[in-house]
Short mmCIF file of C-alpha atoms and ligand atoms in Angstrom, two decimals:
data_model
loop_
_atom_site.label_atom_id
_atom_site.label_comp_id
_atom_site.label_asym_id
_atom_site.label_seq_id
_atom_site.Cartn_x
_atom_site.Cartn_y
_atom_site.Cartn_z
CA MET A 341 1.27 1.03 32.75
CA ALA A 342 -0.56 3.39 29.80
CA VAL A 343 -2.73 0.07 28.16
CA LEU A 344 -4.95 1.84 25.38
CA ARG A 345 -7.33 -0.17 22.45
CA PHE A 346 -6.31 -1.08 19.21
CA GLN A 347 -7.99 2.35 17.16
CA GLN A 348 -6.57 4.40 19.25
CA ALA A 349 -3.28 2.74 19.60
CA ARG A 350 -3.03 2.97 15.66
CA GLU A 351 -3.87 6.56 16.13
CA THR A 352 -1.63 8.04 18.71
CA VAL A 353 1.24 5.82 17.01
CA ILE A 354 0.43 8.22 13.32
CA ALA A 355 -0.70 11.68 15.37
CA GLN A 356 2.61 11.64 16.73
CA VAL A 357 5.08 10.96 14.67
CA SER A 358 2.92 12.69 11.98
CA ALA A 359 3.44 16.24 14.45
CA HIS A 360 7.20 15.17 14.70
CA VAL A 361 7.36 14.90 10.06
CA GLN A 362 5.77 18.21 10.44
CA ALA A 363 6.95 20.41 13.38
CA VAL A 364 10.34 18.63 13.92
CA LEU A 365 11.24 17.29 10.25
CA ARG A 366 9.55 20.36 8.51
CA ALA A 367 10.89 18.95 5.12
CA LEU A 368 11.93 15.58 4.68
CA PRO A 369 15.31 14.90 3.37
CA ALA A 370 15.12 14.36 -0.91
CA GLU A 371 16.91 12.32 -3.29
CA THR A 372 16.58 12.42 -7.32
CA LEU A 373 16.36 9.09 -8.74
CA SER A 374 15.38 8.69 -12.14
CA LEU A 375 12.07 7.17 -12.52
CA SER A 376 12.18 3.20 -12.75
CA GLU A 377 14.46 3.43 -9.85
CA SER A 378 11.44 5.96 -7.99
CA LEU A 379 9.23 2.77 -7.88
CA GLY A 380 7.87 1.95 -4.48
CA ARG A 381 9.21 5.72 -2.85
CA VAL A 382 7.67 7.81 -2.01
CA LEU A 383 6.97 11.29 -4.37
CA ALA A 384 9.18 14.90 -3.17
CA GLU A 385 7.22 16.83 -5.71
CA PRO A 386 4.35 17.28 -6.97
CA VAL A 387 3.75 16.34 -10.08
CA HIS A 388 1.64 19.09 -12.98
CA ALA A 389 0.52 17.59 -16.51
CA ASP A 390 3.14 18.72 -18.45
CA ARG A 391 0.66 19.13 -21.24
CA ASP A 392 -3.07 18.21 -22.20
CA PHE A 393 -4.70 15.64 -21.73
CA PRO A 394 -5.07 13.61 -24.09
CA PRO A 395 -2.89 16.17 -27.06
CA PHE A 396 -5.60 16.35 -29.46
CA PRO A 397 -8.68 15.11 -30.18
CA ARG A 398 -8.62 11.51 -29.65
CA SER A 399 -9.91 8.59 -31.90
CA THR A 400 -10.99 5.79 -29.52
CA ARG A 401 -12.45 3.77 -32.02
CA ASP A 402 -10.29 2.14 -35.46
CA GLY A 403 -13.42 3.41 -38.38
CA PHE A 404 -14.87 6.62 -40.09
CA ALA A 405 -14.59 10.03 -38.22
CA VAL A 406 -17.95 12.38 -39.60
CA ARG A 407 -20.09 15.20 -39.30
CA SER A 408 -22.79 13.65 -36.32
CA GLY A 409 -25.70 15.61 -38.59
CA ASP A 410 -24.53 13.83 -41.78
CA VAL A 411 -25.07 10.03 -40.24
CA PRO A 412 -28.73 10.33 -38.34
CA ALA A 413 -29.80 7.14 -38.21
CA ASP A 414 -29.65 3.14 -37.45
CA VAL A 415 -31.39 2.26 -40.18
CA PRO A 416 -29.53 0.53 -42.91
CA ALA A 417 -32.10 1.19 -45.14
CA LEU A 418 -31.43 4.39 -44.74
CA ALA A 419 -27.43 3.97 -44.73
CA ALA A 420 -25.52 7.63 -44.81
CA ARG A 421 -23.07 7.15 -47.74
CA LEU A 422 -20.27 8.84 -47.20
CA ARG A 423 -17.95 10.77 -49.57
CA ARG A 424 -13.25 9.14 -48.03
CA ILE A 425 -11.70 12.34 -48.54
CA GLY A 426 -8.76 10.87 -46.46
CA GLU A 427 -6.93 9.83 -43.40
CA ALA A 428 -6.04 10.34 -40.32
CA ARG A 429 -3.66 7.43 -38.19
CA ALA A 430 -2.10 7.58 -35.60
CA GLY A 431 0.87 10.10 -34.60
CA GLU A 432 0.52 12.15 -37.72
CA ALA A 433 -2.62 15.01 -38.30
CA PHE A 434 -4.96 14.80 -41.73
CA GLY A 435 -4.26 18.22 -42.43
CA GLY A 436 -8.06 18.87 -43.72
CA THR A 437 -10.75 20.04 -42.98
CA VAL A 438 -14.31 17.23 -43.29
CA GLY A 439 -17.49 19.11 -45.00
CA PRO A 440 -20.76 17.99 -45.43
CA MET A 441 -21.92 14.13 -46.71
CA GLU A 442 -17.37 13.79 -46.01
CA CYS A 443 -15.55 11.41 -44.05
CA VAL A 444 -11.23 10.73 -43.47
CA GLU A 445 -10.82 7.40 -42.43
CA ILE A 446 -9.09 7.50 -38.79
CA MET A 447 -6.91 4.90 -36.45
CA THR A 448 -7.44 4.51 -32.97
CA GLY A 449 -4.79 6.98 -30.95
CA ALA A 450 -5.51 9.53 -34.09
CA SER A 451 -5.88 13.18 -33.99
CA VAL A 452 -10.31 13.76 -35.00
CA PRO A 453 -9.66 16.38 -37.83
CA SER A 454 -11.79 19.27 -38.12
CA GLY A 455 -15.12 19.53 -39.03
CA ALA A 456 -15.76 15.68 -37.08
CA ASP A 457 -17.70 15.18 -33.94
CA ALA A 458 -17.70 11.61 -33.87
CA VAL A 459 -16.30 8.62 -35.42
CA VAL A 460 -18.10 5.95 -36.46
CA MET A 461 -16.44 2.21 -35.61
CA VAL A 462 -15.72 0.38 -39.59
CA GLU A 463 -17.97 -2.55 -38.05
CA TYR A 464 -20.60 -0.60 -39.37
CA THR A 465 -18.81 0.97 -42.17
CA ALA A 466 -18.99 -0.56 -46.24
CA GLU A 467 -16.35 1.09 -48.39
CA ARG A 468 -16.18 1.61 -52.23
CA ASP A 469 -14.86 2.46 -54.75
CA GLY A 470 -14.15 5.98 -53.05
CA TRP A 471 -17.04 6.39 -51.19
CA VAL A 472 -18.42 5.12 -47.19
CA GLU A 473 -21.83 3.04 -46.45
CA ILE A 474 -22.78 4.30 -42.73
CA SER A 475 -25.35 2.05 -41.38
CA ARG A 476 -25.25 3.31 -37.47
CA ALA A 477 -26.46 7.06 -36.25
CA ALA A 478 -23.41 9.28 -35.04
CA ALA A 479 -23.76 11.49 -31.98
CA PRO A 480 -21.74 13.81 -30.98
CA GLY A 481 -19.08 13.61 -29.12
CA LEU A 482 -19.25 9.00 -30.56
CA ASN A 483 -15.46 7.99 -29.93
CA VAL A 484 -14.13 10.63 -29.46
CA VAL A 485 -12.08 11.83 -26.34
CA PRO A 486 -12.01 15.20 -26.63
CA GLN A 487 -8.62 17.24 -26.20
CA GLY A 488 -8.16 17.96 -22.75
CA SER A 489 -10.66 16.60 -21.07
CA GLU A 490 -8.55 14.35 -18.85
CA SER A 491 -6.61 16.89 -18.02
CA ARG A 492 -5.15 19.73 -18.75
CA ARG A 493 -1.85 21.67 -19.18
CA GLY A 494 -0.67 22.36 -15.54
CA ASP A 495 -3.25 20.09 -13.44
CA LEU A 496 -2.09 19.37 -10.08
CA LEU A 497 -1.96 15.05 -11.66
CA LEU A 498 0.40 13.85 -8.36
CA SER A 499 0.83 15.49 -5.16
CA ALA A 500 3.64 14.95 -2.68
CA GLY A 501 3.41 12.31 -0.41
CA ARG A 502 2.26 9.68 -2.94
CA ARG A 503 3.63 6.43 -3.11
CA ILE A 504 4.82 5.49 -6.42
CA GLY A 505 3.61 2.98 -7.56
CA TYR A 506 2.59 0.96 -11.25
CA ALA A 507 -0.19 3.44 -11.75
CA GLU A 508 1.89 6.39 -10.78
CA THR A 509 4.77 5.94 -12.58
CA ALA A 510 2.51 5.27 -15.80
CA MET A 511 1.69 9.05 -14.99
CA LEU A 512 5.15 9.88 -14.56
CA ALA A 513 6.21 7.98 -17.71
CA ALA A 514 3.22 10.59 -19.48
CA VAL A 515 4.38 13.49 -17.97
CA GLY A 516 8.07 13.14 -19.57
CA LYS A 517 9.20 13.23 -15.77
CA LYS A 518 12.67 10.61 -16.48
CA THR A 519 14.09 11.93 -13.01
CA VAL A 520 11.69 12.26 -10.13
CA SER A 521 12.21 13.68 -6.33
CA VAL A 522 11.60 11.31 -3.89
CA TYR A 523 12.18 10.99 0.37
CA ARG A 524 15.30 9.86 1.53
CA MET A 525 14.10 5.71 2.57
CA PRO A 526 13.92 5.54 6.39
CA ARG A 527 16.90 3.68 8.81
CA VAL A 528 15.60 1.86 10.96
CA ALA A 529 17.40 -0.36 13.28
CA ILE A 530 16.38 -3.78 14.74
CA LEU A 531 18.03 -5.00 17.75
CA PRO A 532 16.77 -8.45 19.55
CA THR A 533 16.81 -8.94 23.52
CA GLY A 534 17.53 -12.14 25.07
CA ASP A 535 19.76 -13.49 27.19
CA GLU A 536 18.19 -16.86 25.09
CA VAL A 537 18.85 -15.92 21.54
CA VAL A 538 21.48 -17.02 19.89
CA GLU A 539 22.59 -15.90 16.07
CA ILE A 540 21.02 -18.16 13.43
CA GLY A 541 24.31 -19.50 12.08
CA THR A 542 25.21 -21.31 15.34
CA THR A 543 24.09 -23.73 16.87
CA PRO A 544 21.81 -23.36 19.69
CA GLY A 545 22.76 -24.52 23.00
CA PRO A 546 19.33 -27.31 23.93
CA TYR A 547 17.98 -24.39 25.95
CA GLN A 548 18.50 -21.22 23.44
CA ILE A 549 16.27 -20.48 20.11
CA ARG A 550 17.36 -18.92 17.18
CA ASN A 551 16.69 -15.27 16.35
CA SER A 552 13.90 -15.35 13.67
CA ASN A 553 12.55 -11.82 15.19
CA SER A 554 15.35 -10.20 13.28
CA TYR A 555 14.93 -11.67 9.89
CA SER A 556 11.25 -11.13 9.80
CA LEU A 557 11.68 -7.72 11.53
CA GLN A 558 14.11 -6.57 8.05
CA ALA A 559 12.02 -8.76 5.90
CA GLN A 560 9.42 -6.77 7.16
CA VAL A 561 10.85 -3.37 7.24
CA ALA A 562 12.66 -3.97 3.34
CA GLY A 563 9.23 -4.66 2.20
CA ALA A 564 7.73 -1.17 3.69
CA ASN A 565 10.16 0.03 1.74
CA ALA A 566 12.65 1.18 5.11
CA ILE A 567 16.46 0.01 4.49
CA PRO A 568 16.78 -2.31 7.99
CA LEU A 569 19.52 -1.76 9.60
CA PRO A 570 20.09 -5.46 12.55
CA ILE A 571 23.05 -3.86 15.00
CA GLY A 572 23.05 -7.20 16.68
CA ILE A 573 21.38 -8.82 19.79
CA ALA A 574 21.24 -7.25 22.99
CA PRO A 575 21.85 -9.36 26.23
CA ASP A 576 19.15 -8.73 29.45
CA ARG A 577 21.94 -7.07 31.48
CA GLU A 578 20.93 -3.33 31.67
CA ASP A 579 24.70 -1.65 30.62
CA ARG A 580 24.82 -3.82 27.35
CA LEU A 581 21.60 -3.49 26.67
CA ARG A 582 22.12 0.70 27.12
CA GLU A 583 24.38 1.35 24.83
CA MET A 584 22.49 -1.39 21.78
CA ILE A 585 19.81 0.73 22.77
CA VAL A 586 21.08 4.33 22.52
CA GLU A 587 23.03 3.18 18.97
CA GLY A 588 19.47 2.18 17.07
CA LEU A 589 18.75 5.79 18.14
CA ARG A 590 20.70 6.86 15.90
CA SER A 591 18.14 6.11 12.90
CA ASP A 592 15.33 7.11 12.90
CA LEU A 593 13.70 4.46 13.53
CA LEU A 594 14.70 1.77 16.48
CA LEU A 595 12.10 -1.77 17.25
CA LEU A 596 13.26 -4.06 19.13
CA SER A 597 11.92 -7.29 19.89
CA GLY A 598 11.49 -8.67 23.32
CA GLY A 599 11.78 -7.93 27.07
CA VAL A 600 8.93 -5.65 27.67
CA SER A 601 6.79 -8.11 30.09
CA MET A 602 6.12 -8.44 33.42
CA GLY A 603 9.29 -10.83 33.89
CA LYS A 604 12.46 -9.98 35.76
CA PHE A 605 14.91 -9.89 32.82
CA ASP A 606 12.11 -7.94 30.96
CA LEU A 607 14.72 -4.48 31.43
CA VAL A 608 14.28 -2.37 28.05
CA GLU A 609 11.49 -0.17 29.53
CA LYS A 610 13.28 1.07 31.93
CA VAL A 611 16.40 1.31 30.32
CA LEU A 612 15.06 3.62 27.93
CA GLU A 613 12.92 5.48 31.31
CA SER A 614 17.06 5.60 32.32
CA LEU A 615 17.68 7.77 28.89
CA ASP A 616 15.15 9.40 29.49
CA ALA A 617 12.50 9.05 26.82
CA GLU A 618 8.97 9.49 26.54
CA ILE A 619 7.29 6.45 27.16
CA VAL A 620 3.10 7.02 25.18
CA PHE A 621 1.81 4.15 25.71
CA ASP A 622 3.47 0.77 27.69
CA GLY A 623 0.45 -1.44 26.45
CA VAL A 624 -2.20 -2.48 23.59
CA ALA A 625 -5.53 -4.65 23.90
CA ILE A 626 -4.09 -6.86 20.87
CA GLN A 627 -3.99 -9.96 21.27
CA PRO A 628 -1.03 -11.40 20.14
CA GLY A 629 1.03 -8.22 20.89
CA LYS A 630 -0.24 -7.18 24.08
CA PRO A 631 2.73 -5.52 25.83
CA LEU A 632 3.27 -3.08 23.51
CA VAL A 633 6.07 0.10 23.52
CA PHE A 634 5.46 2.65 21.73
CA GLY A 635 7.89 6.58 22.37
CA ARG A 636 10.45 9.19 21.74
CA ALA A 637 14.68 9.09 23.13
CA LYS A 638 16.84 11.13 21.35
CA GLY A 639 15.52 12.75 19.04
CA ALA A 640 13.74 8.98 17.12
CA PHE A 641 11.03 7.03 17.97
CA PHE A 642 11.21 3.67 19.30
CA PHE A 643 8.94 0.37 19.59
CA GLY A 644 9.46 -2.18 22.06
CA LEU A 645 8.45 -4.63 19.74
CA PRO A 646 6.80 -8.35 22.10
CA GLY A 647 9.60 -11.07 21.46
CA ASN A 648 7.50 -14.04 20.69
CA PRO A 649 7.34 -14.20 16.67
CA LEU A 650 4.48 -13.37 16.09
CA SER A 651 3.46 -10.20 18.37
CA THR A 652 6.64 -9.53 16.59
CA MET A 653 5.06 -9.70 13.14
CA VAL A 654 1.22 -9.05 14.10
CA THR A 655 3.08 -5.56 16.06
CA PHE A 656 5.05 -3.78 13.42
CA GLU A 657 2.23 -5.08 11.13
CA LEU A 658 -0.26 -3.07 12.85
CA PHE A 659 2.40 -0.04 14.40
CA ALA A 660 5.72 0.47 13.06
CA ARG A 661 4.83 0.06 9.12
CA PRO A 662 2.00 3.00 9.65
CA ALA A 663 5.08 5.35 11.06
CA LEU A 664 7.19 4.48 8.83
CA ALA A 665 4.84 5.31 6.29
CA ILE A 666 4.19 8.75 7.43
CA LEU A 667 8.40 8.97 8.40
CA SER A 668 8.95 7.62 4.16
CA GLY A 669 6.65 11.07 3.80
CA GLU A 670 2.79 9.55 3.30
CA GLN A 671 0.29 11.31 4.00
CA GLU A 672 -2.66 8.39 3.98
CA VAL A 673 -2.77 5.28 6.05
CA PRO A 674 -5.20 3.98 5.96
CA LEU A 675 -5.34 0.11 7.05
CA VAL A 676 -8.07 -1.53 4.63
CA PHE A 677 -9.39 -5.38 6.03
CA LEU A 678 -11.22 -7.64 4.32
CA ARG A 679 -14.53 -8.69 4.66
CA ALA A 680 -15.08 -12.82 4.24
CA ARG A 681 -17.56 -15.37 5.78
CA LEU A 682 -16.54 -16.97 9.20
CA ALA A 683 -16.19 -20.91 8.52
CA ARG A 684 -17.17 -21.96 11.80
CA ASP A 685 -18.49 -20.51 15.14
CA LEU A 686 -15.62 -19.32 17.73
CA ARG A 687 -16.12 -18.22 21.54
CA ARG A 688 -13.61 -16.73 23.23
CA ARG A 689 -13.66 -14.59 26.25
CA PRO A 690 -13.56 -10.80 25.07
CA GLY A 691 -11.53 -8.22 25.89
CA LEU A 692 -8.68 -7.73 23.28
CA THR A 693 -9.25 -7.46 19.31
CA ALA A 694 -7.39 -10.69 18.15
CA PHE A 695 -5.17 -10.81 15.81
CA LEU A 696 -5.59 -14.63 13.88
CA PRO A 697 -3.71 -16.95 12.08
CA ALA A 698 -6.09 -17.96 9.90
CA ARG A 699 -6.80 -19.32 6.15
CA LEU A 700 -8.72 -17.74 3.43
CA GLU A 701 -9.55 -20.10 0.24
CA ALA A 702 -11.05 -17.59 -2.65
CA SER A 703 -14.08 -18.35 -3.93
CA SER A 704 -14.08 -20.46 -7.07
CA ASP A 705 -16.28 -17.42 -8.60
CA PRO A 706 -14.35 -14.46 -5.99
CA VAL A 707 -16.64 -12.24 -8.72
CA GLY A 708 -20.02 -13.68 -7.83
CA SER A 709 -19.12 -14.91 -3.86
CA PRO A 710 -16.84 -14.01 -0.92
CA PRO A 711 -14.06 -15.20 0.61
CA VAL A 712 -14.24 -18.09 3.24
CA VAL A 713 -12.36 -17.57 6.43
CA SER A 714 -11.28 -20.42 8.75
CA LEU A 715 -8.63 -20.35 12.53
CA ILE A 716 -5.82 -22.20 12.30
CA ASP A 717 -4.51 -24.44 15.19
CA TRP A 718 -2.14 -22.75 16.63
CA LYS A 719 -0.11 -22.78 20.22
CA GLY A 720 -0.22 -19.61 21.44
CA SER A 721 2.61 -16.32 19.87
CA GLY A 722 5.31 -18.35 20.16
CA ASP A 723 4.27 -20.65 16.82
CA VAL A 724 5.53 -19.64 13.51
CA ALA A 725 4.68 -22.72 11.96
CA ALA A 726 1.18 -22.00 12.29
CA LEU A 727 1.36 -18.45 10.69
CA ASN A 728 3.26 -20.26 7.99
CA ARG A 729 0.22 -22.47 7.34
CA ALA A 730 -1.93 -19.55 8.17
CA ASN A 731 -2.36 -16.71 4.90
CA CYS A 732 -4.00 -13.95 6.67
CA TYR A 733 -5.48 -12.79 10.58
CA LEU A 734 -9.01 -12.85 11.48
CA VAL A 735 -10.09 -10.14 13.10
CA VAL A 736 -11.42 -10.45 15.78
CA PRO A 737 -13.60 -7.45 17.66
CA GLU A 738 -12.75 -6.26 20.95
CA GLU A 739 -15.82 -7.13 23.10
CA ALA A 740 -16.93 -10.02 20.61
CA GLU A 741 -17.87 -13.51 22.41
CA GLU A 742 -19.11 -15.42 19.84
CA LEU A 743 -18.84 -15.64 15.68
CA ARG A 744 -21.18 -17.26 14.47
CA ALA A 745 -20.49 -19.37 11.70
CA GLY A 746 -21.40 -17.71 7.98
CA GLU A 747 -20.67 -13.79 10.01
CA TRP A 748 -19.16 -11.47 7.94
CA VAL A 749 -15.66 -11.34 9.66
CA ALA A 750 -12.87 -8.60 8.91
CA VAL A 751 -9.83 -9.95 7.88
CA LEU A 752 -6.18 -8.57 7.31
CA PRO A 753 -4.13 -10.62 4.10
CA ARG A 754 -0.35 -11.37 5.20
P1 AMP B 471 10.29 -11.62 26.10
O1 AMP B 471 9.11 -11.11 25.12
O2 AMP B 471 11.88 -11.33 25.62
O3 AMP B 471 9.39 -12.54 26.97
O4 AMP B 471 10.20 -12.86 24.53
C1 AMP B 471 9.18 -13.95 24.56
C2 AMP B 471 9.72 -15.03 23.61
O5 AMP B 471 9.70 -15.02 22.64
C3 AMP B 471 10.39 -16.44 24.49
O6 AMP B 471 9.82 -17.21 24.55
C4 AMP B 471 11.68 -15.86 23.48
O7 AMP B 471 12.71 -17.21 24.13
C5 AMP B 471 11.09 -15.31 22.78
N1 AMP B 471 11.67 -14.59 21.66
C6 AMP B 471 12.24 -13.66 21.91
N2 AMP B 471 13.75 -12.80 21.35
C7 AMP B 471 13.31 -13.79 19.77
C8 AMP B 471 13.81 -13.43 19.06
N3 AMP B 471 14.69 -12.61 18.50
N4 AMP B 471 13.56 -14.80 17.81
C9 AMP B 471 12.98 -16.08 17.93
N5 AMP B 471 12.32 -15.36 19.76
C10 AMP B 471 12.59 -15.20 20.26
MG1 MG B 472 13.16 -11.59 26.85
#
């Protein structure tokens, strides 16, 4: 049995899947979508600036475009008196040039006319009979964003491999990308196992358990912008389990749940081995989720996730999610924990990196003071109700035996 530590296991998954994407797949298949359809997908093409940004020296204020040398002082008594020679509206240009002791009325988003090098806000001006008194000094560049200072025509703005969120959407729209080339979404087969597991539409017998894992996994896969393909429930019987695993391996990724512990009918690893699977690891020192299997068979990756519902959900988030991100073409998959103050002392046996259901209470002053996190009382990794009273996982480092109230701790939101 190969049991890895948390970090090591995560890095192994990322390295294996990245190598596969680069070596075997080389180029992931792409498709072209309209900009609004592309939200959540991963760019398959680099995006460059089609013009300078801004395309002209842009005024950031309503006011008057001036030659800064004409307006040297802040002293109202010495206010400069400039002749108003016209106006520059957004979307148009003032055709002429601003000469000495002249100014042009200008709107936010309009092009600063030639000759002028600064814009004085309208609040510091008074206009009378075609003359403008300016009571604030203007330095060169005041309230002006120079042409091309944000980016130059031809600059790389977004690399292939970038996930499209709202900021990327704004960038794509700004360069006029009506359609975008994105990677195809990975297809993820979902195969829960267990003789006691029944479909949610049937009335469970007294010792049967409804199949919740298939549904939580479908939700997680869809949330990762991949296509979930539930392929039924496999019994704890080698022949049928093998058939269903073979079917699942036709997808880009197979997620099994259950049947990976030490029980007599935990057959998943045995069946995978009979299919010549390469098992990269079959245990991770985490709680919940220790018996986690990761490997590859018939050209597809698989995870044998432990069957307890919380273990299934947590191991998906920690391991299957980054694997899916890379299969989707994403370049970077950082795992970022929040930091919070622990509400109460916590003692436990060290040895596993723990992800414990917990509740993060936002501070009433979130800018000035940190959130506080408290553990939820839970009855182990089958306790879905406890997870629904939680809104995060408290992350306890492998070696920690005790955490003290008030201490900074890591938190993974859910
Ligand atoms: P296993 O990993 O197969 O030993 O299962 C561990 C626990 O998770 C057992 O109590 C199972 O009944 C439960 N379990 C397994 N599969 C599912 C599932 N698809 N939905 C809900 N609970 C499950
Ligand atoms: Mg089972």
